[in-house]
XYZ file of C-alpha atoms in Angstrom:
423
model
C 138.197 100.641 105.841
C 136.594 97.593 103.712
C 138.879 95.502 105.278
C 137.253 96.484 108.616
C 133.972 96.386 107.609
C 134.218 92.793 106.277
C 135.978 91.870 109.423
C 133.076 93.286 111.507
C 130.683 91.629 108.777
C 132.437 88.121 109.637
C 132.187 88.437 113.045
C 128.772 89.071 112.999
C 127.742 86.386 110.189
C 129.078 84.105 113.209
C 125.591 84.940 115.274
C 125.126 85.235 118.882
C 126.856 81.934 120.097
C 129.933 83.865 119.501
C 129.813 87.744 119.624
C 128.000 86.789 123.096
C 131.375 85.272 123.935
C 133.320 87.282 123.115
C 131.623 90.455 124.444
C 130.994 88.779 128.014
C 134.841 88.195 128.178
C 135.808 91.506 128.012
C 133.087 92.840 129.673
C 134.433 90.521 132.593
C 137.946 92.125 132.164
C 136.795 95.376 132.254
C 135.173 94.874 135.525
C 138.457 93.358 136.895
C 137.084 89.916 137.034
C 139.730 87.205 136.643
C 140.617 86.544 132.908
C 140.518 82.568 134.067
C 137.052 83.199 135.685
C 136.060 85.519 132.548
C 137.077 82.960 130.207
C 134.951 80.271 131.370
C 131.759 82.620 132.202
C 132.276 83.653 128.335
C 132.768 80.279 127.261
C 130.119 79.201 128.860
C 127.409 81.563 127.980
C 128.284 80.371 124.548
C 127.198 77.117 125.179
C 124.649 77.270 126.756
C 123.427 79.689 123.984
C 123.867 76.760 121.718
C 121.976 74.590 123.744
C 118.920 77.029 123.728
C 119.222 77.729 120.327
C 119.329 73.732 118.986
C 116.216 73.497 120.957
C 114.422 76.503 119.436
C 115.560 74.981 116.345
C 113.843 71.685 117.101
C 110.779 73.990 118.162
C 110.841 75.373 114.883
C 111.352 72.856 112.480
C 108.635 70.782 113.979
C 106.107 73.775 114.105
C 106.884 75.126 110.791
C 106.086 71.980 109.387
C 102.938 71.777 110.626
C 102.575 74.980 110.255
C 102.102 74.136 106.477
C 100.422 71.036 106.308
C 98.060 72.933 108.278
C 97.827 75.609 105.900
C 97.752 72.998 102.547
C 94.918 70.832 104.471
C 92.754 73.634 105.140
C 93.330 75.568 101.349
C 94.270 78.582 103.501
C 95.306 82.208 101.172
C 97.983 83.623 103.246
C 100.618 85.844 100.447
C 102.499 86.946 102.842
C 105.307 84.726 104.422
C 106.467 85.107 107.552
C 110.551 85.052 106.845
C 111.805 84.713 110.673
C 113.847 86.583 112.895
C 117.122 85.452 111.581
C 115.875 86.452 108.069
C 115.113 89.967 109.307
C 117.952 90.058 111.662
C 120.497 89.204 108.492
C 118.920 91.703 106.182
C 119.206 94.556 108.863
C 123.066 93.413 109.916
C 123.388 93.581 105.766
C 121.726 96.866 105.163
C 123.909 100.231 104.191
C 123.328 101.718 107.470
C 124.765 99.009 109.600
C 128.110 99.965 109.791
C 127.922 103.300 110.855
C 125.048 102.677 113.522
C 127.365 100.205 115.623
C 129.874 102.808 117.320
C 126.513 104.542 117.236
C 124.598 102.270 119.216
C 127.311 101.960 121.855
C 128.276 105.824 122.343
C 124.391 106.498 123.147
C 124.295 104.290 125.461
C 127.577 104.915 127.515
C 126.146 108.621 126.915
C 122.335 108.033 128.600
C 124.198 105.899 131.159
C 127.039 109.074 132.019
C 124.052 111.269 131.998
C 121.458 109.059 134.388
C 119.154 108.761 131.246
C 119.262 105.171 131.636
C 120.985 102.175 134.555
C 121.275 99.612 131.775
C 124.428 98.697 129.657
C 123.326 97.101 126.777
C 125.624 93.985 126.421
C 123.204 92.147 124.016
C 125.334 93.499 120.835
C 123.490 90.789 118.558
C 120.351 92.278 118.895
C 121.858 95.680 117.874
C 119.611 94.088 114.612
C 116.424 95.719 116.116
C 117.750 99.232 116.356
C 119.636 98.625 112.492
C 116.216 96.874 111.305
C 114.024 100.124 112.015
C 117.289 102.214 110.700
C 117.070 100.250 107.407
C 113.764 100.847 107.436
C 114.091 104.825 107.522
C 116.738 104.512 105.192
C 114.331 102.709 102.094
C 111.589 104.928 103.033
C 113.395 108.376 102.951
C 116.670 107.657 101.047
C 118.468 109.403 103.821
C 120.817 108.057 105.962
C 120.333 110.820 108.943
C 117.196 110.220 109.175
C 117.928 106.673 109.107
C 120.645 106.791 111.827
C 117.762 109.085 113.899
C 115.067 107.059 113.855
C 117.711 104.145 114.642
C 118.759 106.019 118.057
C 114.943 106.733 119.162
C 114.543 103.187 118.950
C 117.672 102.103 121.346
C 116.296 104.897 123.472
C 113.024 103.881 124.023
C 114.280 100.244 124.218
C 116.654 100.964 127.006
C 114.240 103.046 128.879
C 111.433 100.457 128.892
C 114.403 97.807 130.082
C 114.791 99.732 132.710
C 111.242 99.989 133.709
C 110.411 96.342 133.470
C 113.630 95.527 135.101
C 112.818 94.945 138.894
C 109.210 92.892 137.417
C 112.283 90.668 135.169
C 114.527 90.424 137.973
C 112.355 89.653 140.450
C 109.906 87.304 138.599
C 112.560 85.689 136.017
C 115.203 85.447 139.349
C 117.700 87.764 137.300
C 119.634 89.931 139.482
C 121.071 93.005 138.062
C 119.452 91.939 134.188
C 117.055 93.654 132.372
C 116.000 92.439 129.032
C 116.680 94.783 126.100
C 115.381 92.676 122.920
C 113.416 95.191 119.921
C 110.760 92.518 119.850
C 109.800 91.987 123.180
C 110.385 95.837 124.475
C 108.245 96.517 121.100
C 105.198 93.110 122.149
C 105.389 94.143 125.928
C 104.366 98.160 125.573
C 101.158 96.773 124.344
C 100.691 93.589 126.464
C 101.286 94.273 129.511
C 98.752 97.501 129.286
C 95.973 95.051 127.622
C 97.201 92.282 130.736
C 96.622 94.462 133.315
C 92.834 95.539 132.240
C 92.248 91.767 131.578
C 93.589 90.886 134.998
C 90.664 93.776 136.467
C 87.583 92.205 134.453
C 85.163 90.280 136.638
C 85.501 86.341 136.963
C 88.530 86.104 135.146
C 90.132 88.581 137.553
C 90.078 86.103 140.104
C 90.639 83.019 137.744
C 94.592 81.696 138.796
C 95.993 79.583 135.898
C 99.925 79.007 136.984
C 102.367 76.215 135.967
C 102.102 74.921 139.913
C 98.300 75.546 139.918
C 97.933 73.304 136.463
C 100.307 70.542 137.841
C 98.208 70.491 141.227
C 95.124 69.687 139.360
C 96.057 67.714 136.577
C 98.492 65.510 138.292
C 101.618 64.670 135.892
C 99.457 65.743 132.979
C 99.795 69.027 134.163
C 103.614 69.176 134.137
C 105.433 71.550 131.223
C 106.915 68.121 129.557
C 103.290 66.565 129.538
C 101.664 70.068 128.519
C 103.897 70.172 125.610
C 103.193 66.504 124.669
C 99.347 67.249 124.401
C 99.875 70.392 122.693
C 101.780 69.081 119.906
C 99.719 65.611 119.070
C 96.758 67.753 118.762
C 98.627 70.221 115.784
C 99.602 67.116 114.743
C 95.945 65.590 114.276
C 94.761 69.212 113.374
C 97.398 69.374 110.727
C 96.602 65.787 108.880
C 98.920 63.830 110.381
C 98.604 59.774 111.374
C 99.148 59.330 115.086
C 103.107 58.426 114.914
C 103.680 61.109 113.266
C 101.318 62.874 115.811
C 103.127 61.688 118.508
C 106.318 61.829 117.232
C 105.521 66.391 117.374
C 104.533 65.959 120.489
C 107.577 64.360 122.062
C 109.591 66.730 120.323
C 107.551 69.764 121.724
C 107.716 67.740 125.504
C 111.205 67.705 125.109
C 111.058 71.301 124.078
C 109.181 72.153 127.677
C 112.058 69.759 129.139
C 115.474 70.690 127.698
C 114.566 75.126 127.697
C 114.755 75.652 131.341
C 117.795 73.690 131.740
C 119.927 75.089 128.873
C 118.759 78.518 130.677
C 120.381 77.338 133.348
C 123.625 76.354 131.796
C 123.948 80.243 130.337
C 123.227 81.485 133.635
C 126.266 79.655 135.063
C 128.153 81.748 132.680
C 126.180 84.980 133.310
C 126.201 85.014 137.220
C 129.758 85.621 137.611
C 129.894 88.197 135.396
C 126.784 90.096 136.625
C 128.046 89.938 140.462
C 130.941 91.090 139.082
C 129.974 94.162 137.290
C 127.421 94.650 139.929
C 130.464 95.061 142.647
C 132.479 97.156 140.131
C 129.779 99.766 139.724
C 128.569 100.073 142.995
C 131.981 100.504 144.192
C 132.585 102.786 141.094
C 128.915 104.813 141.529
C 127.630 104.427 145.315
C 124.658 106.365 144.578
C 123.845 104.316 141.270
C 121.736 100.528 140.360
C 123.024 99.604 137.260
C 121.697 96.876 134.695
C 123.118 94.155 132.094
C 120.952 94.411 129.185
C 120.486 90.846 127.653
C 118.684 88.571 125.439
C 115.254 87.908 126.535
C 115.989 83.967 125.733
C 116.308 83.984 129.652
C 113.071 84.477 130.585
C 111.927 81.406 127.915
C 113.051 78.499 129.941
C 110.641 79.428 132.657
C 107.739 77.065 132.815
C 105.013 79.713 132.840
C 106.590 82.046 129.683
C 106.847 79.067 127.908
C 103.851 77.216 128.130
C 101.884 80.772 127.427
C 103.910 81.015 124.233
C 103.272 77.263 123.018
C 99.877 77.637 123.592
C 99.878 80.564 121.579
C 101.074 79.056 118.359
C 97.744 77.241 117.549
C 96.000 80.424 118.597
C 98.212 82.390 116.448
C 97.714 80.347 113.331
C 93.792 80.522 114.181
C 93.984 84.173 114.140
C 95.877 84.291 110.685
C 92.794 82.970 108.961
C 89.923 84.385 110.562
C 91.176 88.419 110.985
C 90.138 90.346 108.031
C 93.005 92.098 106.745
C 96.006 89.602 107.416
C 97.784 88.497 104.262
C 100.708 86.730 106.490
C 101.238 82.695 107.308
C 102.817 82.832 110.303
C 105.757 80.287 110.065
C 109.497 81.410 111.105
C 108.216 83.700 114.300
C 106.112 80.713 115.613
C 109.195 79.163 117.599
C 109.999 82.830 119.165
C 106.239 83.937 120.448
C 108.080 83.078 123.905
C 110.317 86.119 123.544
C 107.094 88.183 122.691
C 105.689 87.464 125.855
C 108.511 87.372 128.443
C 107.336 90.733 129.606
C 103.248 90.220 129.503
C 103.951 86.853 131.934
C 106.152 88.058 134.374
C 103.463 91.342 134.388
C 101.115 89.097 135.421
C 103.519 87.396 137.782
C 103.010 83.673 135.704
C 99.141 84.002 135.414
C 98.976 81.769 132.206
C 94.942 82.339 131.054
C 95.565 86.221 131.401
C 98.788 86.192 129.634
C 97.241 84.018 126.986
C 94.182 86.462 126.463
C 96.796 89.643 126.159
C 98.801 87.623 123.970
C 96.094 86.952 121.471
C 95.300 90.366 121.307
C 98.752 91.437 120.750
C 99.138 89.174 118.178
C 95.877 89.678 116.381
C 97.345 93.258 116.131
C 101.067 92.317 115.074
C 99.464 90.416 111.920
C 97.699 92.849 110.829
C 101.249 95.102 110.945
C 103.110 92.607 109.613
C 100.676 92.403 106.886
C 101.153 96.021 106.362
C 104.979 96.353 106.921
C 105.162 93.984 104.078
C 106.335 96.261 101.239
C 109.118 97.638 103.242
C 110.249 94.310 105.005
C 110.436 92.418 101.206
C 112.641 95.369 100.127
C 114.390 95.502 103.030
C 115.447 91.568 102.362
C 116.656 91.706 98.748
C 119.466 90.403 97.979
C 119.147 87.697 100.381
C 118.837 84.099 99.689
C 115.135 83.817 101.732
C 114.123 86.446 99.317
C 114.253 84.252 96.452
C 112.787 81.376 98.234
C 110.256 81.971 100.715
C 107.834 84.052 98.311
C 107.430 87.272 96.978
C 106.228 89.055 100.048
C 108.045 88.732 103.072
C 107.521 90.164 106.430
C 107.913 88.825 109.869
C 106.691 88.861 113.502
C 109.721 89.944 114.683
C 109.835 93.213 112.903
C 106.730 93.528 110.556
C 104.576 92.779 113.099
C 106.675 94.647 116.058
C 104.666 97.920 117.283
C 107.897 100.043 117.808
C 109.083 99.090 114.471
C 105.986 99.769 112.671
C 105.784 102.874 114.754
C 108.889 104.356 112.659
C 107.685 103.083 109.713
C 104.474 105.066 109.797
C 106.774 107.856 111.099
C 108.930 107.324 108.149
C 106.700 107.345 105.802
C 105.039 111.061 106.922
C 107.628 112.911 106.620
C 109.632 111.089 103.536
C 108.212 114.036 101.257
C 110.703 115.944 102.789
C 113.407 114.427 101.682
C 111.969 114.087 97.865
């Protein structure tokens, strides 16, 4: 048995550019696609994975930088330090619960899928982290591993059902047939967004105001293109965070190229994802006639499109405004900053690529997921011990990701209610 735990624990240390893989391949066999034309889709989705993830990585190293020269110029007293996703998402994959939640995960799903509770199959087995994260959380709070494993399931429940809600808005908006997007974090950002997004999109004057990716580029000429966007974007952090204008420049290029290279490594994993979506799609309809059945995947698909994207750059300055002038938040946002795209897949495609109205709901969402963070903190530093951020990043750790998720704080409220039960 611990030799198939640490096997599973290799596997997994390996990340998402190659459980994906692996996964998508014999997904692809079990809906009788070629193992030739399986192979390559699998393959494939690995790489481009790569791609998009060397590019968030350029996203973030540059931001996070100037994240703290920001911070250092301005004498800012943030404790709180915002450890990531990949922080978070190691500490849950590491936690005592993770083992047994995995066959967990999967039987609840095949179950709400045999019983019509829910039309997607969750494929996205990396992000399993966001059902083990609020798991791990139950598990500190009450000490006991069925409530744990409970409040674990509620999670991929609600998840899955609010995937399948949003899914003709993705599909239709993002051009994803048969996906739906089943991510913690931007299930968790989009129950409250796209709410707040539709009252903005009612209020008088800005109702009617249209600020779109095409509608930008028509006014402003080239300035108005993503690449150019990005450009502008990042000199001014640079200038705001102390920096001489090479240096300036030099972040803005990087965050240009960021608004350039996204859509088209998108595009590379949906040449591997295509194949295997028609695929599964002809399987099951010939399998259930009566049934519409969904891949659940990564919500890095919806970032490469030009209106997600710019909302969530645009956001980072906003975000880092917010952290100093909300009373309450203790947290420097720094490792989420590259990943505020994934937070707002669902809010833009609500408002069908309206930028200034996904931009207002996305400031209030955030606002709010600071001040969670800043309370989840406790928990999310315990929940990270052991690890090497822990000893590294600060004493208090929490995250956008989870801390400042709604669902996740949710069960950690919930969690915390009824752990004199268990005492």
């Amino acid at each position: 048995m611990d030799a198939l735990l640490n096997g599973i624990q290799y596997v997994l240390g390996l990340g998402p550019t190659v459980i994906l893989p692996i996964a998508i391949f014999f997904i692809g066999l079990f809906f009788r696609i070629k193992p030739s034309k399986a192979l390559k889709s699998a393959v494939t989705v690995g790489i481009g994975f790569v791609g998009i993830n060397l590019v968030i990585g350029l996203l973030s190293d540059n931001l996070g930088v100037a994240a703290q020269e920001m911070v250092e110029r301005f004498g800012l007293q943030l404790s709180v330090v915002d450890a990531g996703w990949p922080s978070a998402a190691a500490a849950a994959w590491a936690s005592p619960v993770a083992a047994i939640l995995i066959p967990i995960i999967i039987a609840v799903n095949l179950f709400m899928i045999y019983i019509k509770a829910t039309k997607t199959l969750n494929i996205d087995i990396w992000n399993f982290h966001h059902f083990m994260a609020v798991g791990a959380v139950g598990y500190i709070v009450t000490g006991n591993i069925f409530w744990a494993i409970f409040v674990a399931i509620c999670m991929e429940v609600i998840v899955l059902i609010v995937a399948d809600y949003f899914a003709p808005t993705v599909q239709e908006f993002y051009g994803l047939p048969g996906i739906s997007f089943t991510t913690g974090s931007t299930v968790a950002y989009g129950i409250l967004g796209v709410p707040i997004a539709w009252v903005i999109s009612k209020i008088p004057v800005i109702k009617d105001i249209e600020v779109s990716p095409e509608t930008i580029q028509k006014r402003f000429g080239v300035f108005g293109e993503p690449m150019m966007m990005g450009i502008v974007m990042g000199i001014a952090m640079g200038f705001l965070a102390g920096y001489d204008p090479g240096k300036a420049v030099q972040l803005g290029i990087s965050l240009g190229a960021v608004m350039l290279l996204m859509p088209r490594m998108v595009k590379i994993l949906m040449e591997g994802l295509i194949p295997i979506s028609e695929g599964a799609r002809t399987y099951l309809q010939e399998k259930y006639k009566d049934r519409d059945l969904y891949l659940g995947l990564d919500a890095a698909l919806a970032i490469g499109h030009p209106a997600n994207i710019s909302a969530g750059l645009i956001l980072v300055p906003i975000t880092l405004l917010l952290a100093v002038i909300i009373p309450g938040n203790k947290v420097l946002p720094f490792g989420d900053l590259a990943t505020i795209p994934f937070y707002t897949a669902y809010i833009v495609a609500s408002r069908k690529g309206n930028i200034l109205h996904s931009v207002i709901a996305g400031t209030i969402v955030i606002a709010l997921a600071l001040l969670m963070a800043t309370n989840f903190a406790p928990v999310h530093t315990e929940m990270m011990q052991g690890l090497d951020q822990f000893s590294t990043l600060g004493s208090q750790l929490s995250s956008l990701d989870t801390g400042g998720a709604s669902l996740k704080w949710l069960f950690l409220k919930l969690s915390q209610l009824v752990a004199p039960l268990f005492n």
